[in-house]
Short mmCIF file of C-alpha atoms in Angstrom, two decimals:
data_model
loop_
_atom_site.label_atom_id
_atom_site.label_comp_id
_atom_site.label_asym_id
_atom_site.label_seq_id
_atom_site.Cartn_x
_atom_site.Cartn_y
_atom_site.Cartn_z
CA MET A 1 6.63 23.98 2.89
CA LEU A 2 6.28 22.04 -0.39
CA GLN A 3 10.02 22.34 -1.10
CA GLN A 4 10.80 20.99 2.38
CA ILE A 5 8.48 17.99 1.85
CA LEU A 6 10.04 17.23 -1.54
CA ARG A 7 13.56 17.60 -0.12
CA ASP A 8 12.92 15.22 2.79
CA MET A 9 10.43 13.01 0.85
CA TYR A 10 8.43 12.87 4.08
CA ILE A 11 5.27 14.50 5.36
CA ASP A 12 4.19 14.49 8.98
CA PRO A 13 1.15 12.20 9.53
CA GLU A 14 -0.70 14.97 11.36
CA LEU A 15 -0.12 17.33 8.45
CA LEU A 16 -1.16 14.63 5.96
CA ALA A 17 -4.41 14.15 7.87
CA GLU A 18 -5.23 17.83 7.30
CA LEU A 19 -5.09 17.42 3.50
CA ASN A 20 -8.15 16.45 1.51
CA GLU A 21 -8.06 13.71 -1.13
CA GLU A 22 -7.31 16.06 -4.06
CA GLN A 23 -4.41 17.72 -2.24
CA LYS A 24 -3.03 14.30 -1.28
CA GLN A 25 -3.11 13.14 -4.91
CA ILE A 26 -1.43 16.30 -6.18
CA LEU A 27 1.22 16.04 -3.47
CA PHE A 28 1.77 12.38 -4.43
CA TYR A 29 2.19 13.44 -8.06
CA LYS A 30 4.83 16.03 -7.12
CA MET A 31 6.70 13.55 -4.89
CA ARG A 32 6.65 10.96 -7.69
CA GLU A 33 8.15 13.52 -10.08
CA GLU A 34 10.94 14.19 -7.56
CA GLN A 35 11.57 10.43 -7.18
CA LEU A 36 11.92 10.06 -10.95
CA ARG A 37 14.32 13.00 -11.13
CA ARG A 38 16.51 11.49 -8.40
CA TRP A 39 16.39 8.06 -10.04
CA LYS A 40 17.56 9.50 -13.37
CA GLU A 41 20.44 11.24 -11.59
CA ARG A 42 21.47 7.97 -9.90
CA GLU A 43 21.23 6.07 -13.21
CA GLU A 44 23.43 8.61 -14.96
CA LYS A 45 25.96 8.49 -12.12
CA THR A 46 25.99 4.66 -12.24
CA ARG A 47 26.46 4.71 -16.01
CA MET A 48 29.44 7.03 -15.69
CA GLU A 49 31.00 4.86 -12.96
CA LYS A 50 30.59 1.72 -15.09
CA ALA A 51 32.22 3.47 -18.05
CA VAL A 52 35.20 4.37 -15.86
CA LEU A 53 35.42 0.77 -14.59
CA ARG A 54 35.32 -0.63 -18.13
CA LYS A 55 38.07 1.73 -19.19
CA THR A 56 40.19 0.68 -16.20
CA ALA A 57 39.53 -3.02 -16.92
CA ARG A 58 40.61 -2.63 -20.54
CA HIS A 59 43.79 -0.92 -19.41
CA LYS A 60 44.58 -3.79 -16.98
CA GLN A 61 43.79 -6.40 -19.65
CA SER A 62 46.20 -4.70 -22.02
CA LYS A 63 48.94 -4.87 -19.39
CA ILE A 64 48.29 -8.59 -18.82
CA CYS A 65 48.49 -9.33 -22.53
CA ASP A 66 51.79 -7.47 -22.72
CA LEU A 67 53.08 -9.54 -19.80
CA LEU A 68 52.05 -12.84 -21.43
CA LEU A 69 53.75 -11.86 -24.64
CA TYR A 70 56.88 -11.03 -22.69
CA LEU A 71 56.84 -14.39 -20.89
CA ARG A 72 56.32 -16.26 -24.14
CA ALA A 73 59.24 -14.50 -25.79
CA GLY A 74 61.52 -14.95 -22.76
CA ASP A 75 63.03 -12.49 -20.35
CA GLY A 76 66.51 -12.36 -21.94
CA ASN A 77 68.00 -14.86 -19.47
CA GLY A 78 66.81 -18.01 -21.19
CA LYS A 79 63.63 -18.31 -19.04
CA HIS A 80 60.31 -18.52 -20.83
CA VAL A 81 56.82 -20.11 -20.69
CA GLN A 82 55.69 -22.77 -23.17
CA TRP A 83 52.01 -23.58 -23.69
CA LEU A 84 50.89 -27.21 -23.96
CA ARG A 85 49.91 -27.90 -27.56
CA GLY A 86 47.59 -30.43 -29.12
CA LYS A 87 48.04 -32.66 -32.18
CA ASP A 88 47.00 -29.80 -34.42
CA GLY A 89 49.85 -27.64 -33.13
CA GLU A 90 47.50 -25.16 -31.42
CA VAL A 91 47.37 -24.39 -27.68
CA TRP A 92 45.59 -27.29 -25.95
CA VAL A 93 42.28 -26.23 -24.36
CA TRP A 94 39.95 -28.41 -22.28
CA VAL A 95 36.29 -27.47 -21.80
CA MET A 96 34.64 -29.39 -18.97
CA GLY A 97 31.77 -31.56 -20.24
CA GLU A 98 32.89 -31.52 -23.87
CA ALA A 99 36.01 -33.71 -23.71
CA PRO A 100 35.75 -37.50 -24.38
CA GLY A 101 34.63 -39.35 -21.27
CA ASP A 102 33.22 -36.23 -19.56
CA LYS A 103 29.69 -36.43 -18.24
CA THR A 104 27.14 -34.00 -19.56
CA TYR A 105 25.32 -31.57 -17.33
CA GLU A 106 22.12 -33.62 -17.66
CA GLN A 107 23.92 -36.79 -16.54
CA ILE A 108 25.45 -35.03 -13.55
CA SER A 109 22.04 -33.61 -12.67
CA GLU A 110 20.40 -37.05 -12.97
CA GLU A 111 23.05 -38.60 -10.71
CA LEU A 112 22.68 -35.87 -8.09
CA ILE A 113 18.89 -36.29 -8.03
CA ALA A 114 19.18 -40.08 -7.84
CA GLU A 115 21.73 -39.84 -4.99
CA GLN A 116 19.53 -37.38 -3.13
CA ALA A 117 16.52 -39.69 -3.50
CA ARG A 118 18.58 -42.74 -2.41
CA GLN A 119 19.89 -40.99 0.73
CA GLN A 120 16.41 -39.80 1.67
CA ALA A 121 14.92 -43.27 1.15
CA GLN A 122 17.76 -44.87 3.14
CA LYS A 123 17.18 -42.45 6.00
CA GLU A 124 13.46 -43.25 6.03
CA ALA A 125 14.17 -47.00 5.83
CA GLU A 126 16.54 -46.85 8.80
CA GLU A 127 13.86 -45.12 10.83
CA LEU A 128 11.27 -47.74 9.83
CA TRP A 129 13.65 -50.56 10.71
CA ARG A 130 14.30 -49.14 14.17
CA GLN A 131 10.56 -49.08 14.79
CA LYS A 132 10.07 -52.57 13.35
CA GLU A 133 12.97 -54.04 15.39
CA ALA A 134 11.58 -52.56 18.57
CA GLU A 135 8.17 -54.10 17.83
CA ILE A 136 9.67 -57.54 17.10
CA THR A 137 11.84 -57.51 20.23
CA LYS A 138 8.93 -56.56 22.44
CA LYS A 139 6.62 -59.09 20.80
CA PHE A 140 8.86 -62.12 21.37
CA ARG A 141 10.06 -61.01 24.76
CA ASP A 142 6.46 -60.86 25.96
CA ALA A 143 5.66 -64.20 24.33
CA MET A 144 8.65 -65.87 26.01
CA ALA A 145 7.70 -64.51 29.38
CA GLN A 146 4.12 -65.69 29.01
CA GLU A 147 5.19 -69.17 27.92
CA LYS A 148 7.62 -69.46 30.80
CA ALA A 149 4.94 -68.44 33.23
CA ARG A 150 2.57 -71.03 31.75
CA ILE A 151 5.10 -73.83 32.04
CA VAL A 152 5.92 -72.90 35.62
CA ALA A 153 2.27 -72.76 36.50
CA GLU A 154 1.28 -76.04 34.84
CA LYS A 155 4.22 -78.37 35.38
CA TRP A 156 6.54 -77.11 38.05
CA LYS A 157 3.72 -76.85 40.53
CA ILE A 158 2.58 -80.45 39.79
CA GLU A 159 5.80 -82.40 39.96
CA ILE A 160 9.06 -81.09 41.36
CA GLU A 161 10.89 -84.12 39.93
CA ASP A 162 9.95 -83.07 36.41
CA ARG A 163 11.83 -79.81 36.69
CA LYS A 164 14.55 -81.15 34.46
CA ALA A 165 12.03 -82.14 31.78
CA ALA A 166 10.36 -78.77 32.15
CA LYS A 167 13.72 -77.05 31.72
CA VAL A 168 14.42 -79.01 28.54
CA GLU A 169 10.98 -78.19 27.21
CA GLU A 170 11.49 -74.52 28.11
CA GLU A 171 14.81 -74.44 26.27
CA LYS A 172 13.18 -76.12 23.29
CA ILE A 173 10.42 -73.53 23.23
CA GLN A 174 12.93 -70.73 23.65
CA GLU A 175 14.95 -72.09 20.73
CA GLU A 176 11.83 -72.25 18.62
CA LEU A 177 10.84 -68.72 19.60
CA LYS A 178 14.32 -67.46 18.77
CA LYS A 179 14.15 -69.16 15.40
CA ARG A 180 10.78 -67.60 14.70
CA GLU A 181 12.14 -64.23 15.88
CA GLU A 182 15.05 -64.53 13.46
CA GLU A 183 12.69 -65.44 10.63
CA GLU A 184 10.49 -62.50 11.55
CA ARG A 185 13.50 -60.20 11.56
CA GLN A 186 14.64 -61.37 8.13
CA LYS A 187 11.13 -60.97 6.79
CA GLY A 188 10.92 -57.46 8.26
CA GLU A 189 14.31 -56.51 6.81
CA GLU A 190 13.21 -57.70 3.38
CA GLN A 191 10.00 -55.66 3.62
CA ILE A 192 11.92 -52.57 4.69
CA ARG A 193 14.42 -53.05 1.85
CA GLN A 194 11.60 -53.32 -0.69
CA GLN A 195 9.88 -50.26 0.75
CA GLU A 196 13.19 -48.38 0.60
CA GLU A 197 13.59 -49.15 -3.10
CA ILE A 198 9.99 -48.17 -3.86
CA ARG A 199 10.33 -44.97 -1.84
CA ALA A 200 13.61 -44.11 -3.59
CA ARG A 201 11.90 -44.42 -6.97
CA GLU A 202 8.95 -42.31 -5.79
CA LEU A 203 11.23 -39.58 -4.45
CA TYR A 204 13.29 -39.63 -7.63
CA LEU A 205 10.20 -39.16 -9.79
CA SER A 206 8.85 -36.46 -7.46
CA LEU A 207 12.11 -34.49 -7.50
CA LYS A 208 12.42 -34.88 -11.25
CA GLN A 209 8.88 -33.66 -11.78
CA ALA A 210 9.44 -30.71 -9.44
CA GLN A 211 12.56 -29.78 -11.41
CA GLN A 212 10.72 -29.96 -14.76
CA HIS A 213 7.64 -28.09 -13.58
CA SER A 214 9.19 -25.58 -11.18
CA GLN A 215 7.39 -22.75 -12.96
CA HIS A 216 3.91 -24.31 -12.49
CA SER A 217 2.80 -24.28 -8.85
CA ASP A 218 -0.45 -25.54 -7.41
CA ASP A 219 -1.27 -21.99 -6.30
CA ASP A 220 -1.77 -20.62 -9.84
CA GLN A 221 -5.31 -19.62 -9.09
CA GLU A 222 -4.33 -17.70 -5.96
CA TRP A 223 -1.44 -16.09 -7.83
CA GLU A 224 -3.79 -14.99 -10.63
CA GLU A 225 -6.15 -13.48 -8.07
CA GLN A 226 -3.30 -11.58 -6.45
CA LEU A 227 -2.17 -10.40 -9.88
CA ARG A 228 -5.68 -9.23 -10.68
CA ARG A 229 -5.92 -7.27 -7.44
CA SER A 230 -2.47 -5.79 -8.02
CA LYS A 231 -3.43 -4.68 -11.53
CA ALA A 232 -6.66 -3.16 -10.22
CA ALA A 233 -4.73 -1.23 -7.55
CA ASP A 234 -2.22 -0.03 -10.18
CA GLU A 235 -5.07 1.15 -12.40
CA GLU A 236 -6.66 2.98 -9.47
CA ARG A 237 -3.38 4.71 -8.59
CA SER A 238 -2.84 5.59 -12.25
CA HIS A 239 -6.36 7.03 -12.47
CA LYS A 240 -5.82 9.15 -9.35
CA ALA A 241 -2.44 10.36 -10.61
CA ARG A 242 -3.99 11.32 -13.99
CA ARG A 243 -6.77 13.17 -12.20
CA ALA A 244 -4.20 14.98 -10.04
CA ARG A 245 -2.20 15.98 -13.14
CA ASP A 246 -5.37 17.24 -14.88
CA GLU A 247 -6.29 19.22 -11.79
CA TYR A 248 -2.77 20.63 -11.64
CA ARG A 249 -2.89 21.79 -15.30
CA ARG A 250 -6.45 23.10 -15.01
CA GLN A 251 -5.66 25.28 -12.03
CA SER A 252 -2.49 26.56 -13.70
CA LEU A 253 -4.43 27.56 -16.86
CA ARG A 254 -7.24 29.15 -14.87
CA ALA A 255 -4.81 31.20 -12.79
CA ILE A 256 -3.14 32.58 -15.93
CA GLN A 257 -6.46 33.31 -17.64
CA LYS A 258 -7.85 35.19 -14.67
CA GLY A 259 -4.66 37.25 -14.39
CA ARG A 260 -4.41 36.72 -10.66
CA VAL A 261 -1.00 35.12 -10.43
CA ALA A 262 0.80 36.78 -7.60
CA GLY A 263 3.87 37.50 -9.71
CA LEU A 264 1.87 40.12 -11.66
CA SER A 265 1.18 42.26 -8.64
CA ASN A 266 2.67 42.91 -5.25
CA LEU A 267 0.11 45.58 -4.55
CA PHE A 268 -0.09 45.06 -0.85
CA ARG A 269 3.47 43.89 -0.23
CA GLY A 270 4.74 47.37 0.50
CA THR A 271 1.67 48.50 2.40
CA SER A 272 2.42 49.41 5.98
CA LEU A 273 -0.16 50.30 8.54
CA ASN A 274 0.39 53.33 10.74
CA ASN A 275 0.04 53.03 14.48
CA ASP A 276 -3.14 55.11 14.42
CA GLN A 277 -4.93 52.77 11.95
CA GLU A 278 -7.74 50.83 13.57
CA ILE A 279 -9.74 47.74 12.65
CA LYS A 280 -13.36 47.06 13.37
CA LEU A 281 -14.17 43.53 14.58
CA ASN A 282 -17.00 41.88 12.64
CA ASN A 283 -20.23 41.08 14.44
CA SER A 284 -19.20 42.70 17.71
CA GLY A 285 -19.47 46.02 19.36
CA SER A 286 -15.93 45.91 20.67
CA PRO A 287 -13.76 49.01 20.27
CA LEU A 288 -11.24 49.39 17.43
CA LEU A 289 -7.99 47.49 17.87
CA SER A 290 -4.61 49.08 17.28
CA LEU A 291 -2.59 47.53 14.43
CA SER A 292 0.97 48.21 15.52
CA ALA A 293 3.38 45.93 13.67
CA ALA A 294 6.42 47.12 15.59
CA SER A 295 8.20 44.64 17.74
CA SER A 296 10.85 45.12 20.37
CA ASN A 297 12.54 41.81 19.48
CA ILE A 298 13.82 40.52 16.14
CA TRP A 299 11.47 37.84 14.83
CA GLU A 300 12.94 34.58 13.55
CA ARG A 301 10.35 32.08 12.41
CA PRO A 302 10.87 28.45 13.57
CA SER A 303 10.68 25.62 11.04
CA ARG A 304 7.22 24.62 12.34
CA PRO A 305 4.66 26.11 14.72
CA PHE A 306 5.05 24.47 18.10
CA SER A 307 2.84 26.59 20.38
CA ARG A 308 -0.12 28.94 20.28
CA ASN A 309 2.02 31.91 21.35
CA VAL A 310 4.46 31.33 18.49
CA ILE A 311 1.56 31.25 15.99
CA ILE A 312 0.19 34.54 17.36
CA ARG A 313 3.66 36.10 17.14
CA TRP A 314 4.02 34.88 13.53
CA PHE A 315 0.64 36.34 12.57
CA LYS A 316 1.46 39.74 14.08
CA GLU A 317 4.97 39.90 12.61
CA GLU A 318 4.30 38.52 9.11
CA GLN A 319 0.60 38.36 8.32
CA ILE A 320 -0.82 41.66 9.57
CA PRO A 321 1.65 43.64 7.38
CA ARG A 322 0.40 41.56 4.44
CA ARG A 323 -3.23 42.34 5.39
CA ALA A 324 -4.15 38.69 5.94
CA GLY A 325 -7.79 38.37 6.95
CA PHE A 326 -8.81 41.90 5.86
CA GLU A 327 -11.48 42.80 3.36
CA ARG A 328 -10.12 44.24 0.15
CA ASN A 329 -9.30 47.96 0.34
CA THR A 330 -10.79 48.31 3.84
CA ASN A 331 -9.58 48.02 7.40
CA ARG A 332 -12.34 45.62 8.41
CA ILE A 333 -11.76 41.97 9.25
CA ALA A 334 -13.31 39.71 6.61
CA GLN A 335 -16.42 37.85 7.70
CA TRP A 336 -14.89 34.50 6.69
CA PHE A 337 -11.75 34.98 8.82
CA HIS A 338 -11.37 33.08 12.11
CA GLY A 339 -8.61 32.66 14.64
CA ILE A 340 -6.80 29.57 15.91
CA ILE A 341 -9.69 27.11 16.10
CA SER A 342 -9.65 23.35 15.60
CA ARG A 343 -11.13 21.33 12.76
CA GLN A 344 -13.92 20.13 15.07
CA GLU A 345 -14.81 23.71 16.05
CA ALA A 346 -14.87 24.71 12.37
CA GLU A 347 -17.22 21.85 11.52
CA GLU A 348 -19.51 22.80 14.40
CA LEU A 349 -19.72 26.36 13.00
CA LEU A 350 -20.55 24.99 9.52
CA MET A 351 -22.87 22.21 10.74
CA ASN A 352 -26.22 23.88 10.00
CA LYS A 353 -25.03 25.92 7.03
CA SER A 354 -25.84 25.38 3.37
CA GLU A 355 -23.50 23.89 0.79
CA GLY A 356 -20.81 26.36 -0.30
CA THR A 357 -20.45 28.04 3.11
CA PHE A 358 -16.82 28.41 4.15
CA LEU A 359 -14.41 29.90 6.68
CA VAL A 360 -10.67 30.39 6.95
CA ARG A 361 -8.90 29.55 10.20
CA VAL A 362 -5.28 29.90 11.31
CA SER A 363 -3.59 26.49 11.13
CA GLU A 364 -1.77 24.90 14.03
CA LYS A 365 0.09 22.45 11.73
CA ILE A 366 1.82 24.71 9.18
CA TRP A 367 2.66 28.38 8.70
CA GLY A 368 -0.59 29.16 6.98
CA TYR A 369 -4.31 28.58 7.12
CA ALA A 370 -7.01 25.95 6.69
CA LEU A 371 -10.05 26.62 4.51
CA SER A 372 -13.03 24.66 5.86
CA TYR A 373 -15.83 24.08 3.35
CA ARG A 374 -19.41 22.81 3.81
CA GLN A 375 -20.48 20.35 1.15
CA GLN A 376 -23.74 18.48 0.82
CA SER A 377 -22.47 15.26 2.39
CA GLY A 378 -20.08 16.67 4.98
CA PHE A 379 -17.03 18.89 5.14
CA LYS A 380 -13.74 19.45 3.32
CA HIS A 381 -10.58 21.10 4.59
CA PHE A 382 -7.86 22.62 2.38
CA LEU A 383 -4.47 23.71 3.73
CA VAL A 384 -3.22 27.12 2.52
CA ASP A 385 0.57 27.56 2.56
CA ALA A 386 1.71 31.04 3.65
CA SER A 387 5.32 30.20 4.50
CA GLY A 388 6.69 31.91 1.38
CA GLU A 389 5.97 35.10 -0.53
CA PHE A 390 2.56 33.96 -1.75
CA TYR A 391 -0.64 32.21 -0.69
CA SER A 392 -1.52 28.89 -2.33
CA PHE A 393 -3.15 25.58 -1.54
CA LEU A 394 -0.50 23.16 -0.29
CA GLY A 395 0.96 21.14 -3.14
CA VAL A 396 -0.45 23.29 -5.94
CA ASP A 397 2.07 25.79 -7.35
CA PRO A 398 0.31 27.57 -10.26
CA ASN A 399 -2.33 29.46 -8.25
CA ARG A 400 -0.13 31.80 -6.25
CA HIS A 401 -1.87 34.84 -4.84
CA ALA A 402 -0.38 37.99 -3.41
CA THR A 403 -2.92 38.13 -0.56
CA LEU A 404 -5.21 35.76 1.27
CA THR A 405 -8.18 37.81 0.07
CA ASP A 406 -7.06 37.31 -3.56
CA LEU A 407 -7.15 33.53 -3.04
CA ILE A 408 -10.67 33.67 -1.56
CA ASP A 409 -12.05 35.99 -4.26
CA PHE A 410 -10.50 33.84 -7.00
CA HIS A 411 -12.33 30.72 -5.81
CA LYS A 412 -15.63 32.55 -5.52
CA GLU A 413 -15.64 32.35 -9.31
CA GLU A 414 -13.39 29.34 -10.01
CA ILE A 415 -13.86 25.89 -8.50
CA ILE A 416 -11.13 24.57 -6.20
CA THR A 417 -11.04 21.03 -7.66
CA SER A 418 -12.64 19.63 -10.79
CA SER A 419 -13.78 16.49 -8.99
CA GLY A 420 -15.50 18.31 -6.12
CA GLY A 421 -16.61 21.49 -7.90
CA GLU A 422 -16.17 23.59 -4.73
CA LEU A 423 -17.17 27.27 -5.07
CA LEU A 424 -16.90 29.67 -2.12
CA LEU A 425 -20.47 31.01 -1.93
CA GLU A 426 -21.24 32.14 1.60
CA PRO A 427 -18.80 33.17 4.38
CA CYS A 428 -19.35 31.77 7.86
CA GLY A 429 -19.04 34.51 10.46
CA GLN A 430 -18.42 34.65 14.19
CA GLN A 431 -20.67 33.19 16.87
CA LYS A 432 -18.65 34.37 19.87
CA ASN A 433 -18.14 37.71 21.55
CA PRO A 434 -15.32 38.62 21.58
CA PRO A 435 -14.47 36.96 18.25
CA ASP A 436 -12.14 33.94 18.17
CA TYR A 437 -9.50 36.00 16.29
CA SER A 438 -9.19 38.62 19.06
CA PRO A 439 -5.83 37.26 20.41
CA LEU A 440 -4.29 37.81 16.99
CA PHE A 441 -4.87 41.56 17.07
CA GLU A 442 -4.34 42.36 20.77
#
């Protein structure tokens, strides 16, 4: 299971939810190691490819130099290339920005900024002038209409014979209004022009300042806060990774010291149960169950358990021959062993128990088991991988045990994790009759 996770660099969310915090950190440590190994392989491959490209480029450059030498010497038919030479007799070379009369980069940059500021100011001035012109036109059009209405009301209604005089006076007023309008327009244009020049200078200074201080934003304080939080998160991840590595080494050393590494003994691997062997069910008066491991069909295990029937078939075909769930050297089912029950059902069984009480249930997520543990402040659940030749907590390689009972007995004396200090003190038995593991042995 661990090799599959490291190969795909992916773990199913449901399976991840079954892991406790220590197992998650150890699994993260192993996945990080695999990422580093792959990265080093890619870097080495890239380095080799670049070396090949450099070698090819040098070969092409050599060919080009040979061709230039050939062209300079002539092709034997009188045709050849002559390079333009300077006063010193050497090949004439021009470097942009260094020849007499060339503008420097700073001058070109200044001109570009000034042109950008001028265009922006001109655009803003044109918009202001359109607004100003509309206001002026409306203002004098309304004034002319009002004056015309006044003249009509005051004079034309009094004397019809004075219409001619009224017309002359109207034209005079209109001429005066037009003159005032033209003066107003010129004044407005002058104001807009002045504003355009001022705005162009402001934009120029603003753009120049932004160019000079592009590395100093107004959000320095926010950036520093984000940096602080990022550093704190990095330190937390580093601390968890160190703790996972320490746990990994501690368990490896303990397993070697106790001499319970599964590679030292395959005591029960070859054990086969005869058809007449029988098993007593704990805490029940039910009759003995037959332990026939024979099967009429060839068993091929799927990649993952996908139904309850498949899990039962797997247990009968692979786990009963390995004496999973049995007490050591007896044919009785261990008191801590349970069938296919959920996490919630396991916690209900452990609810009123003391700290250190535990049970082992058949997992529905992986080919293996889940060890449910009662601690003072709640519960913990550890996944036990049984997909290979050994039994071990998922993500932890050193502690490999030949049987499930070996794993349980080992952690009756040795803690599971250094941070939690979990010792398996008291098994949690059955509360149902028949027991919840009955379907596994039928």
